[in-house]
Short mmCIF file of C-alpha atoms in Angstrom, two decimals:
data_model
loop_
_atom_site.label_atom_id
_atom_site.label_comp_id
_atom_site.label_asym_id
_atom_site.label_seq_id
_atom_site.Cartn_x
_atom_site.Cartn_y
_atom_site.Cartn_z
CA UNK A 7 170.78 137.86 195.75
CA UNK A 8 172.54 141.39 195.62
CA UNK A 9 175.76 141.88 196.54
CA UNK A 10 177.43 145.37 197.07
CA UNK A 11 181.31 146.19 197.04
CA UNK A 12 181.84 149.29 198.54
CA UNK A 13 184.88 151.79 198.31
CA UNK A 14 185.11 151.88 202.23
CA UNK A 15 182.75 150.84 204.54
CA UNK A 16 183.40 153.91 206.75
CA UNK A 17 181.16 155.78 204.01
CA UNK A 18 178.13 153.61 204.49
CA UNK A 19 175.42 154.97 205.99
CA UNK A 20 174.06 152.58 208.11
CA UNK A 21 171.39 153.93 209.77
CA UNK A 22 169.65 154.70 206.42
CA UNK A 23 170.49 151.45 204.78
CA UNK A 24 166.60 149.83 204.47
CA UNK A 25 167.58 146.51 202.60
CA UNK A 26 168.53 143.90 204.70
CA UNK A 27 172.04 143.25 205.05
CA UNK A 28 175.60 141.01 206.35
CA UNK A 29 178.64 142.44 205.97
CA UNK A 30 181.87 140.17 205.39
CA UNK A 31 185.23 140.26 204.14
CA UNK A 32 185.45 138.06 201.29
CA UNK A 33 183.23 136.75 198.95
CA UNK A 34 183.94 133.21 200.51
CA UNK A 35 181.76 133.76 203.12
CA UNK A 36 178.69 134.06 201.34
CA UNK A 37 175.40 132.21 201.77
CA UNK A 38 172.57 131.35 199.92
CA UNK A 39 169.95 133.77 200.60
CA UNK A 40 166.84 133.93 198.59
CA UNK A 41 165.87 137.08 200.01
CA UNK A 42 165.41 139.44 196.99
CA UNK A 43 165.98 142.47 199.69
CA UNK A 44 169.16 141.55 201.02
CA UNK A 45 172.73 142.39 200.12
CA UNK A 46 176.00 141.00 201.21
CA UNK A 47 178.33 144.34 201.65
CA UNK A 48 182.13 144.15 201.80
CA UNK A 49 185.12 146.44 200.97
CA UNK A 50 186.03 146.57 197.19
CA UNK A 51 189.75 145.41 198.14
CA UNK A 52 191.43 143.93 194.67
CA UNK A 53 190.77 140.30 195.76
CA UNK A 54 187.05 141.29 195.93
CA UNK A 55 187.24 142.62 192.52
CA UNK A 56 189.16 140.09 190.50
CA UNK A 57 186.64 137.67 192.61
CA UNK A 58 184.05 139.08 190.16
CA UNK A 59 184.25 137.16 187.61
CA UNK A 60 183.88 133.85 189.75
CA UNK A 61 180.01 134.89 190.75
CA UNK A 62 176.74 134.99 188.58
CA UNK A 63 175.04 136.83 191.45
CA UNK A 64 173.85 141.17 190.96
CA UNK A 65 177.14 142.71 191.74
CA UNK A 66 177.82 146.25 192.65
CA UNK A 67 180.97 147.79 191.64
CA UNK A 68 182.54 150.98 193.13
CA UNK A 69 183.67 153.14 189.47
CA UNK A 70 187.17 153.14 190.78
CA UNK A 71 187.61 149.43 189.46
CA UNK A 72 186.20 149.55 186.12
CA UNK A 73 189.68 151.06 184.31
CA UNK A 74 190.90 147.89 184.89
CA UNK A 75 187.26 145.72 184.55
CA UNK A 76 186.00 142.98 182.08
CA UNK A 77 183.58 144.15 180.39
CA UNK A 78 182.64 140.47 179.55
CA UNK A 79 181.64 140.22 183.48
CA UNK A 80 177.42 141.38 184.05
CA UNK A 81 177.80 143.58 186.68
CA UNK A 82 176.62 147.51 187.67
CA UNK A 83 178.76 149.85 188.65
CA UNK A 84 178.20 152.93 191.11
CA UNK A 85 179.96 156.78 190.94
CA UNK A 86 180.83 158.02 194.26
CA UNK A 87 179.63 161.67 193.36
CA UNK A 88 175.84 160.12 191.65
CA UNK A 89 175.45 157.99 195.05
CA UNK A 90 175.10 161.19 197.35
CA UNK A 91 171.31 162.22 197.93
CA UNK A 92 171.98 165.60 197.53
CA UNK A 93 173.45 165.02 194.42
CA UNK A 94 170.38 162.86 193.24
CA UNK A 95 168.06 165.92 194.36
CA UNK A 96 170.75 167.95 192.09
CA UNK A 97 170.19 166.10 189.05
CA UNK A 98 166.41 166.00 189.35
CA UNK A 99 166.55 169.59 189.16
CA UNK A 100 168.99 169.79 186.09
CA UNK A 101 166.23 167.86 184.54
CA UNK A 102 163.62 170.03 185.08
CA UNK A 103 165.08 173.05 183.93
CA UNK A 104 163.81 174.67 180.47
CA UNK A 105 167.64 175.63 179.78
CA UNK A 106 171.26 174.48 180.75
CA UNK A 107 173.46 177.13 180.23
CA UNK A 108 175.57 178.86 182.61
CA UNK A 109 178.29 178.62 184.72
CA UNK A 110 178.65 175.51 186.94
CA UNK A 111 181.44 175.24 190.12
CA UNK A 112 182.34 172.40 191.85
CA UNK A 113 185.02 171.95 194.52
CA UNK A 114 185.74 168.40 195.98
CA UNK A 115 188.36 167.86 199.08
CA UNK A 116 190.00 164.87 199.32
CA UNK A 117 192.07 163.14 201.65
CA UNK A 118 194.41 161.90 199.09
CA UNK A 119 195.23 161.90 195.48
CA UNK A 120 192.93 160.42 193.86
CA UNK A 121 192.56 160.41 189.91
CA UNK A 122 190.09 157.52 189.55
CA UNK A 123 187.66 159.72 191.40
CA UNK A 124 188.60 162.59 189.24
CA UNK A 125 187.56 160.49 186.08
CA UNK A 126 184.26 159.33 187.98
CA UNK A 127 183.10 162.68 188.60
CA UNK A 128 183.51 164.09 185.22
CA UNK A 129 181.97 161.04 183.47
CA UNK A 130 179.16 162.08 185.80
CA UNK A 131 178.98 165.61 185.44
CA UNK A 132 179.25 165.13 181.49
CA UNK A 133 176.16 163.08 181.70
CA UNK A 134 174.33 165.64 183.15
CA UNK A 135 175.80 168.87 180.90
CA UNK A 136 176.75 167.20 177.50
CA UNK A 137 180.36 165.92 176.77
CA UNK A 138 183.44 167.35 177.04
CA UNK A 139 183.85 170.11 174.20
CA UNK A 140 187.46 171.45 175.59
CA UNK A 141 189.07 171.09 178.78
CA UNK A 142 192.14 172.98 179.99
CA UNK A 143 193.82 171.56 183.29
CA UNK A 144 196.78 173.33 185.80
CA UNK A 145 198.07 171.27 188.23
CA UNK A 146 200.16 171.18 191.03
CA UNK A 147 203.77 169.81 190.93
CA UNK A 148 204.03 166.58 192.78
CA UNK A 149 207.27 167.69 194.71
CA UNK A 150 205.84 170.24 196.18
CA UNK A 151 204.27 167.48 198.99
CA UNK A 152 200.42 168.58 197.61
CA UNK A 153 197.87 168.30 195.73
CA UNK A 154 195.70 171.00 193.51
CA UNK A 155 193.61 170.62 190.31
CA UNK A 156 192.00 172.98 188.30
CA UNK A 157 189.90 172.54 185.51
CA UNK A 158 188.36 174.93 182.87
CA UNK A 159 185.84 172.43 180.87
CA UNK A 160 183.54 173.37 177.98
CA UNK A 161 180.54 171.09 178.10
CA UNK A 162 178.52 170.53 175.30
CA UNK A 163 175.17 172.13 176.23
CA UNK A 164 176.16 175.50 176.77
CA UNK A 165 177.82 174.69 180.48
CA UNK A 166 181.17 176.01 181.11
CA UNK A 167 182.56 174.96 184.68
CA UNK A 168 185.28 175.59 186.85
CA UNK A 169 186.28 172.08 188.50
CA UNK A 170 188.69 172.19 191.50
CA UNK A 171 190.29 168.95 193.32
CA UNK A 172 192.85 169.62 196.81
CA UNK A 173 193.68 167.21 199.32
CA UNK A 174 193.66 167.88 202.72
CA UNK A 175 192.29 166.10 206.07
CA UNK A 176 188.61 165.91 205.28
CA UNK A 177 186.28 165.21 202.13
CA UNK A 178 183.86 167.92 201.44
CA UNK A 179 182.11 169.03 198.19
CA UNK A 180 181.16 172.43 197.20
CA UNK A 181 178.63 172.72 194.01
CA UNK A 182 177.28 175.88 191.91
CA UNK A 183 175.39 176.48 189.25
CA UNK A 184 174.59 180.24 188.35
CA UNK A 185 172.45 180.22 185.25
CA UNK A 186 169.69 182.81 184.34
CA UNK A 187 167.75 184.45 186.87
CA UNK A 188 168.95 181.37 189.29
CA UNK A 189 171.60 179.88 190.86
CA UNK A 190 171.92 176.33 192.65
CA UNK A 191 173.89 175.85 195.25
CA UNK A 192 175.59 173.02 197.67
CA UNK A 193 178.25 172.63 200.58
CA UNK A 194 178.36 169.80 202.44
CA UNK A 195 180.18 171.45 204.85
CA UNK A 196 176.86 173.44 206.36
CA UNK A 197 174.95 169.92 206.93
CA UNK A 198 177.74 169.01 209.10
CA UNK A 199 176.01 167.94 212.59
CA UNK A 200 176.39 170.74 215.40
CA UNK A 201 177.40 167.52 217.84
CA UNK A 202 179.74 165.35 217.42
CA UNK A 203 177.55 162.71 219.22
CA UNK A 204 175.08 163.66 216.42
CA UNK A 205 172.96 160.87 214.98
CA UNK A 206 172.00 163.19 211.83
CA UNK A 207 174.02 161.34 208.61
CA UNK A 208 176.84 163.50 207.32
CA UNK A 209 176.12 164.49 203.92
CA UNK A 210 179.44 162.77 202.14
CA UNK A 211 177.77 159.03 202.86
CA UNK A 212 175.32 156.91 201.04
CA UNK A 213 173.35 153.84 202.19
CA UNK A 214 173.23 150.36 200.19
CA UNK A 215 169.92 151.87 198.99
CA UNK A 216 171.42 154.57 197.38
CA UNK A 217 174.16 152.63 195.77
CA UNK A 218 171.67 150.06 194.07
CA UNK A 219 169.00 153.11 193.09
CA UNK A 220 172.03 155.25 191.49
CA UNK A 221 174.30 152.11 189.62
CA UNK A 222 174.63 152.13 185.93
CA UNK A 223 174.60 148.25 184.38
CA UNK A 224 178.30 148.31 182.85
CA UNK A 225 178.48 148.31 179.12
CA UNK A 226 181.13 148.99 176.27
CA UNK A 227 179.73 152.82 175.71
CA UNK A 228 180.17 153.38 179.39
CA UNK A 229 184.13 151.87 179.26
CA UNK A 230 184.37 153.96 176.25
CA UNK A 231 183.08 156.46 177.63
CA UNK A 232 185.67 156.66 180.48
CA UNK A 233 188.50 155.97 178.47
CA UNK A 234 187.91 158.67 176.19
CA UNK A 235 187.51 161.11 179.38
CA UNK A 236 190.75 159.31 180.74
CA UNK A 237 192.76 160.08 177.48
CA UNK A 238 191.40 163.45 177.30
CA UNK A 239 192.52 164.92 180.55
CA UNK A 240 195.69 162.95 180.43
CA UNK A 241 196.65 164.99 177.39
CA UNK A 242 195.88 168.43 178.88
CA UNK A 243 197.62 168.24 182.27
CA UNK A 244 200.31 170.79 183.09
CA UNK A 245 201.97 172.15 186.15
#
Protein backbone atom coordinates (compact mmCIF):
# COMPACT_ATOMS: atom_id res chain seq x y z
CA UNK A 1 0.00 0.00 0.00
CA UNK A 2 1.29 3.56 -1.10
CA UNK A 3 0.42 6.41 0.51
CA UNK A 4 1.08 10.02 -0.83
CA UNK A 5 1.17 13.37 1.28
CA UNK A 6 0.86 16.10 -0.86
CA UNK A 7 1.80 19.90 -0.38
CA UNK A 8 -1.83 20.93 -1.45
CA UNK A 9 -4.22 19.02 -3.06
CA UNK A 10 -5.21 21.96 -5.32
CA UNK A 11 -1.86 20.99 -7.28
CA UNK A 12 -2.91 17.46 -8.05
CA UNK A 13 -3.65 16.70 -11.26
CA UNK A 14 -6.41 14.58 -11.24
CA UNK A 15 -7.31 13.87 -14.47
CA UNK A 16 -3.81 12.41 -15.16
CA UNK A 17 -3.50 10.56 -11.94
CA UNK A 18 -3.57 6.60 -13.43
CA UNK A 19 -3.08 4.76 -9.98
CA UNK A 20 -6.03 4.17 -8.24
CA UNK A 21 -6.79 6.36 -5.51
CA UNK A 22 -9.02 7.76 -1.97
CA UNK A 23 -8.33 10.83 -0.73
CA UNK A 24 -8.80 11.56 3.17
CA UNK A 25 -7.80 13.81 5.78
CA UNK A 26 -5.94 11.93 8.25
CA UNK A 27 -4.11 8.98 8.30
CA UNK A 28 -6.88 7.50 10.67
CA UNK A 29 -8.99 6.82 8.03
CA UNK A 30 -7.03 4.41 6.27
CA UNK A 31 -7.90 0.90 5.12
CA UNK A 32 -6.33 -2.11 4.30
CA UNK A 33 -5.93 -2.28 0.70
CA UNK A 34 -3.82 -4.85 -0.94
CA UNK A 35 -3.96 -3.20 -4.12
CA UNK A 36 -0.27 -2.62 -5.09
CA UNK A 37 -1.73 0.34 -7.53
CA UNK A 38 -3.49 2.33 -5.14
CA UNK A 39 -2.56 5.29 -2.99
CA UNK A 40 -4.26 6.98 -0.14
CA UNK A 41 -3.61 10.95 -0.91
CA UNK A 42 -4.04 13.62 1.77
CA UNK A 43 -2.62 17.11 2.55
CA UNK A 44 0.90 17.08 4.22
CA UNK A 45 -0.62 19.22 7.25
CA UNK A 46 1.98 18.75 10.42
CA UNK A 47 -0.30 16.12 12.06
CA UNK A 48 0.11 14.10 8.81
CA UNK A 49 3.76 14.41 9.08
CA UNK A 50 4.61 13.73 12.68
CA UNK A 51 1.93 10.75 11.92
CA UNK A 52 4.87 9.28 9.95
CA UNK A 53 6.54 7.64 12.13
CA UNK A 54 3.38 5.65 13.43
CA UNK A 55 3.05 3.73 9.79
CA UNK A 56 5.29 0.96 8.14
CA UNK A 57 3.39 1.53 4.89
CA UNK A 58 5.47 3.41 1.34
CA UNK A 59 5.11 6.96 2.34
CA UNK A 60 5.49 9.97 0.18
CA UNK A 61 6.80 13.05 1.61
CA UNK A 62 6.47 16.60 0.11
CA UNK A 63 10.59 18.07 0.55
CA UNK A 64 9.16 20.88 2.56
CA UNK A 65 9.03 18.50 5.72
CA UNK A 66 12.27 16.86 5.67
CA UNK A 67 14.29 20.01 7.60
CA UNK A 68 12.54 18.93 10.37
CA UNK A 69 12.29 14.80 9.42
CA UNK A 70 13.67 11.58 11.11
CA UNK A 71 15.81 10.24 9.19
CA UNK A 72 15.32 6.97 11.24
CA UNK A 73 11.63 6.89 9.55
CA UNK A 74 11.77 4.70 5.72
CA UNK A 75 10.09 6.97 3.72
CA UNK A 76 10.66 8.88 0.01
CA UNK A 77 10.46 12.17 -0.37
CA UNK A 78 9.31 14.30 -3.54
CA UNK A 79 10.75 18.06 -4.85
CA UNK A 80 8.05 20.20 -6.07
CA UNK A 81 10.28 21.52 -9.05
CA UNK A 82 11.53 17.40 -10.10
CA UNK A 83 7.62 16.42 -9.97
CA UNK A 84 6.64 18.75 -13.02
CA UNK A 85 6.70 16.78 -16.47
CA UNK A 86 8.25 19.41 -18.14
CA UNK A 87 10.85 19.45 -15.82
CA UNK A 88 11.35 15.56 -16.13
CA UNK A 89 11.55 16.11 -20.09
CA UNK A 90 14.24 18.92 -18.92
CA UNK A 91 16.43 16.68 -17.16
CA UNK A 92 16.34 13.93 -19.78
CA UNK A 93 17.80 16.34 -22.00
CA UNK A 94 20.59 17.60 -19.54
CA UNK A 95 21.50 14.02 -19.69
CA UNK A 96 21.93 13.65 -23.08
CA UNK A 97 24.00 16.45 -23.74
CA UNK A 98 27.89 15.87 -24.64
CA UNK A 99 28.65 19.14 -22.45
CA UNK A 100 27.12 21.22 -19.51
CA UNK A 101 28.43 24.45 -19.60
CA UNK A 102 26.70 27.61 -20.02
CA UNK A 103 24.49 29.86 -18.64
CA UNK A 104 21.29 28.55 -16.98
CA UNK A 105 18.07 31.06 -15.85
CA UNK A 106 15.38 30.21 -13.87
CA UNK A 107 12.57 32.42 -12.53
CA UNK A 108 9.89 30.91 -10.12
CA UNK A 109 6.66 33.11 -8.90
CA UNK A 110 5.27 32.39 -5.86
CA UNK A 111 2.35 33.25 -3.99
CA UNK A 112 4.15 33.61 -0.80
CA UNK A 113 7.47 33.46 0.85
CA UNK A 114 8.58 30.47 0.74
CA UNK A 115 12.27 29.38 1.67
CA UNK A 116 11.71 25.62 2.01
CA UNK A 117 10.92 25.68 -1.67
CA UNK A 118 13.91 27.79 -2.28
CA UNK A 119 16.16 25.01 -0.65
CA UNK A 120 14.17 22.25 -2.71
CA UNK A 121 14.86 23.72 -5.92
CA UNK A 122 18.49 24.24 -5.55
CA UNK A 123 19.12 20.77 -4.06
CA UNK A 124 17.49 19.89 -7.37
CA UNK A 125 19.10 21.99 -9.74
CA UNK A 126 22.59 21.05 -8.04
CA UNK A 127 21.84 17.51 -8.85
CA UNK A 128 21.52 18.16 -12.25
CA UNK A 129 24.69 20.88 -12.71
CA UNK A 130 27.20 19.77 -9.94
CA UNK A 131 27.21 21.41 -6.39
CA UNK A 132 27.29 24.64 -5.32
CA UNK A 133 30.90 26.16 -6.02
CA UNK A 134 29.88 29.94 -4.86
CA UNK A 135 26.68 31.54 -4.47
CA UNK A 136 26.05 35.26 -3.99
CA UNK A 137 22.38 36.23 -2.88
CA UNK A 138 20.49 40.06 -2.79
CA UNK A 139 17.42 40.15 -1.26
CA UNK A 140 14.65 42.19 -0.62
CA UNK A 141 14.04 43.90 2.80
CA UNK A 142 11.14 42.35 4.57
CA UNK A 143 9.56 45.84 5.47
CA UNK A 144 9.19 46.77 2.35
CA UNK A 145 5.67 44.41 2.27
CA UNK A 146 7.58 42.04 -0.69
CA UNK A 147 9.37 39.62 -1.68
CA UNK A 148 12.55 39.35 -4.29
CA UNK A 149 15.51 36.92 -4.51
CA UNK A 150 18.33 36.88 -6.58
CA UNK A 151 20.89 34.49 -6.89
CA UNK A 152 24.29 34.39 -8.74
CA UNK A 153 25.41 30.51 -8.20
CA UNK A 154 28.58 28.85 -9.53
CA UNK A 155 27.82 25.20 -10.11
CA UNK A 156 30.34 22.78 -10.28
CA UNK A 157 30.25 21.59 -13.91
CA UNK A 158 30.90 24.63 -15.63
CA UNK A 159 27.05 26.07 -15.07
CA UNK A 160 26.75 29.50 -13.85
CA UNK A 161 22.96 30.56 -13.27
CA UNK A 162 21.01 33.40 -12.47
CA UNK A 163 18.15 32.17 -9.95
CA UNK A 164 15.25 34.62 -9.28
CA UNK A 165 12.31 34.03 -6.58
CA UNK A 166 9.14 37.06 -6.32
CA UNK A 167 5.89 36.60 -4.90
CA UNK A 168 2.96 37.73 -6.38
CA UNK A 169 -0.72 36.26 -7.14
CA UNK A 170 0.17 33.30 -9.29
CA UNK A 171 2.99 30.50 -9.48
CA UNK A 172 4.74 30.37 -12.73
CA UNK A 173 8.27 29.15 -13.69
CA UNK A 174 10.48 30.48 -16.30
CA UNK A 175 13.70 28.17 -17.26
CA UNK A 176 16.87 28.82 -19.67
CA UNK A 177 19.68 27.30 -20.55
CA UNK A 178 21.91 28.99 -23.33
CA UNK A 179 24.92 26.78 -23.85
CA UNK A 180 26.86 26.28 -27.19
CA UNK A 181 25.21 26.47 -30.37
CA UNK A 182 21.78 25.83 -28.23
CA UNK A 183 19.63 27.10 -25.89
CA UNK A 184 16.66 25.38 -23.85
CA UNK A 185 13.95 27.03 -22.96
CA UNK A 186 10.58 26.92 -20.65
CA UNK A 187 7.58 29.20 -19.44
CA UNK A 188 4.81 27.81 -18.04
CA UNK A 189 3.06 30.71 -18.62
CA UNK A 190 2.56 29.92 -22.66
CA UNK A 191 0.88 26.34 -21.80
CA UNK A 192 -1.63 28.22 -19.94
CA UNK A 193 -5.17 26.99 -21.45
CA UNK A 194 -6.80 29.68 -23.90
CA UNK A 195 -10.29 28.81 -21.80
CA UNK A 196 -10.82 29.00 -18.63
CA UNK A 197 -13.31 26.06 -18.92
CA UNK A 198 -10.22 24.30 -20.40
CA UNK A 199 -9.75 20.64 -19.56
CA UNK A 200 -5.94 20.81 -20.82
CA UNK A 201 -3.72 20.39 -17.24
CA UNK A 202 -1.91 23.59 -16.36
CA UNK A 203 1.66 23.01 -16.49
CA UNK A 204 2.50 23.93 -12.54
CA UNK A 205 0.59 20.41 -11.41
CA UNK A 206 1.66 16.87 -11.13
CA UNK A 207 -0.39 13.66 -10.79
CA UNK A 208 0.22 10.88 -7.96
CA UNK A 209 2.07 9.22 -10.86
CA UNK A 210 4.46 11.75 -11.15
CA UNK A 211 5.10 12.13 -7.50
CA UNK A 212 5.90 8.28 -6.99
CA UNK A 213 8.07 8.14 -10.55
CA UNK A 214 10.15 11.41 -9.42
CA UNK A 215 10.63 10.62 -5.22
CA UNK A 216 14.05 10.10 -3.90
CA UNK A 217 14.10 7.23 -0.88
CA UNK A 218 15.33 9.63 2.08
CA UNK A 219 18.80 8.99 3.32
CA UNK A 220 21.54 10.77 5.53
CA UNK A 221 23.52 12.15 2.20
CA UNK A 222 20.26 13.59 1.02
CA UNK A 223 19.61 15.46 4.78
CA UNK A 224 23.15 16.38 4.45
CA UNK A 225 22.84 17.36 1.49
CA UNK A 226 20.11 19.97 2.29
CA UNK A 227 21.57 21.15 5.28
CA UNK A 228 24.69 22.02 3.77
CA UNK A 229 22.63 23.99 0.91
CA UNK A 230 20.52 25.45 3.92
CA UNK A 231 23.71 26.74 5.76
CA UNK A 232 25.17 27.92 2.64
CA UNK A 233 22.61 30.37 1.45
CA UNK A 234 21.83 31.36 4.97
CA UNK A 235 25.33 32.76 5.18
CA UNK A 236 25.23 34.77 1.92
CA UNK A 237 21.91 36.61 2.23
CA UNK A 238 21.90 40.40 2.13
CA UNK A 239 19.44 43.14 1.44
Amino acid sequence: MTIVLVESLDKLDKRKTVMNKETISSFDEIKENKDENFAFVMEATEDNVRSVTKHTDRVFLPSKSLMTFNSAVDCYVYFDLESYPFFQKFKKLMGQLQQLKGVLRFRRTMLEENQALVLSDLYVLSSIFGGLESVHIKQSKRQSGSFHMIMLVNFGKGIMSHIEYTVANEERIELELSGIKSIVEFNSDHMKPIQPESKTSLPLSYSVDDIIASARKVDDNMLKSLHAIRELIEGRVSV
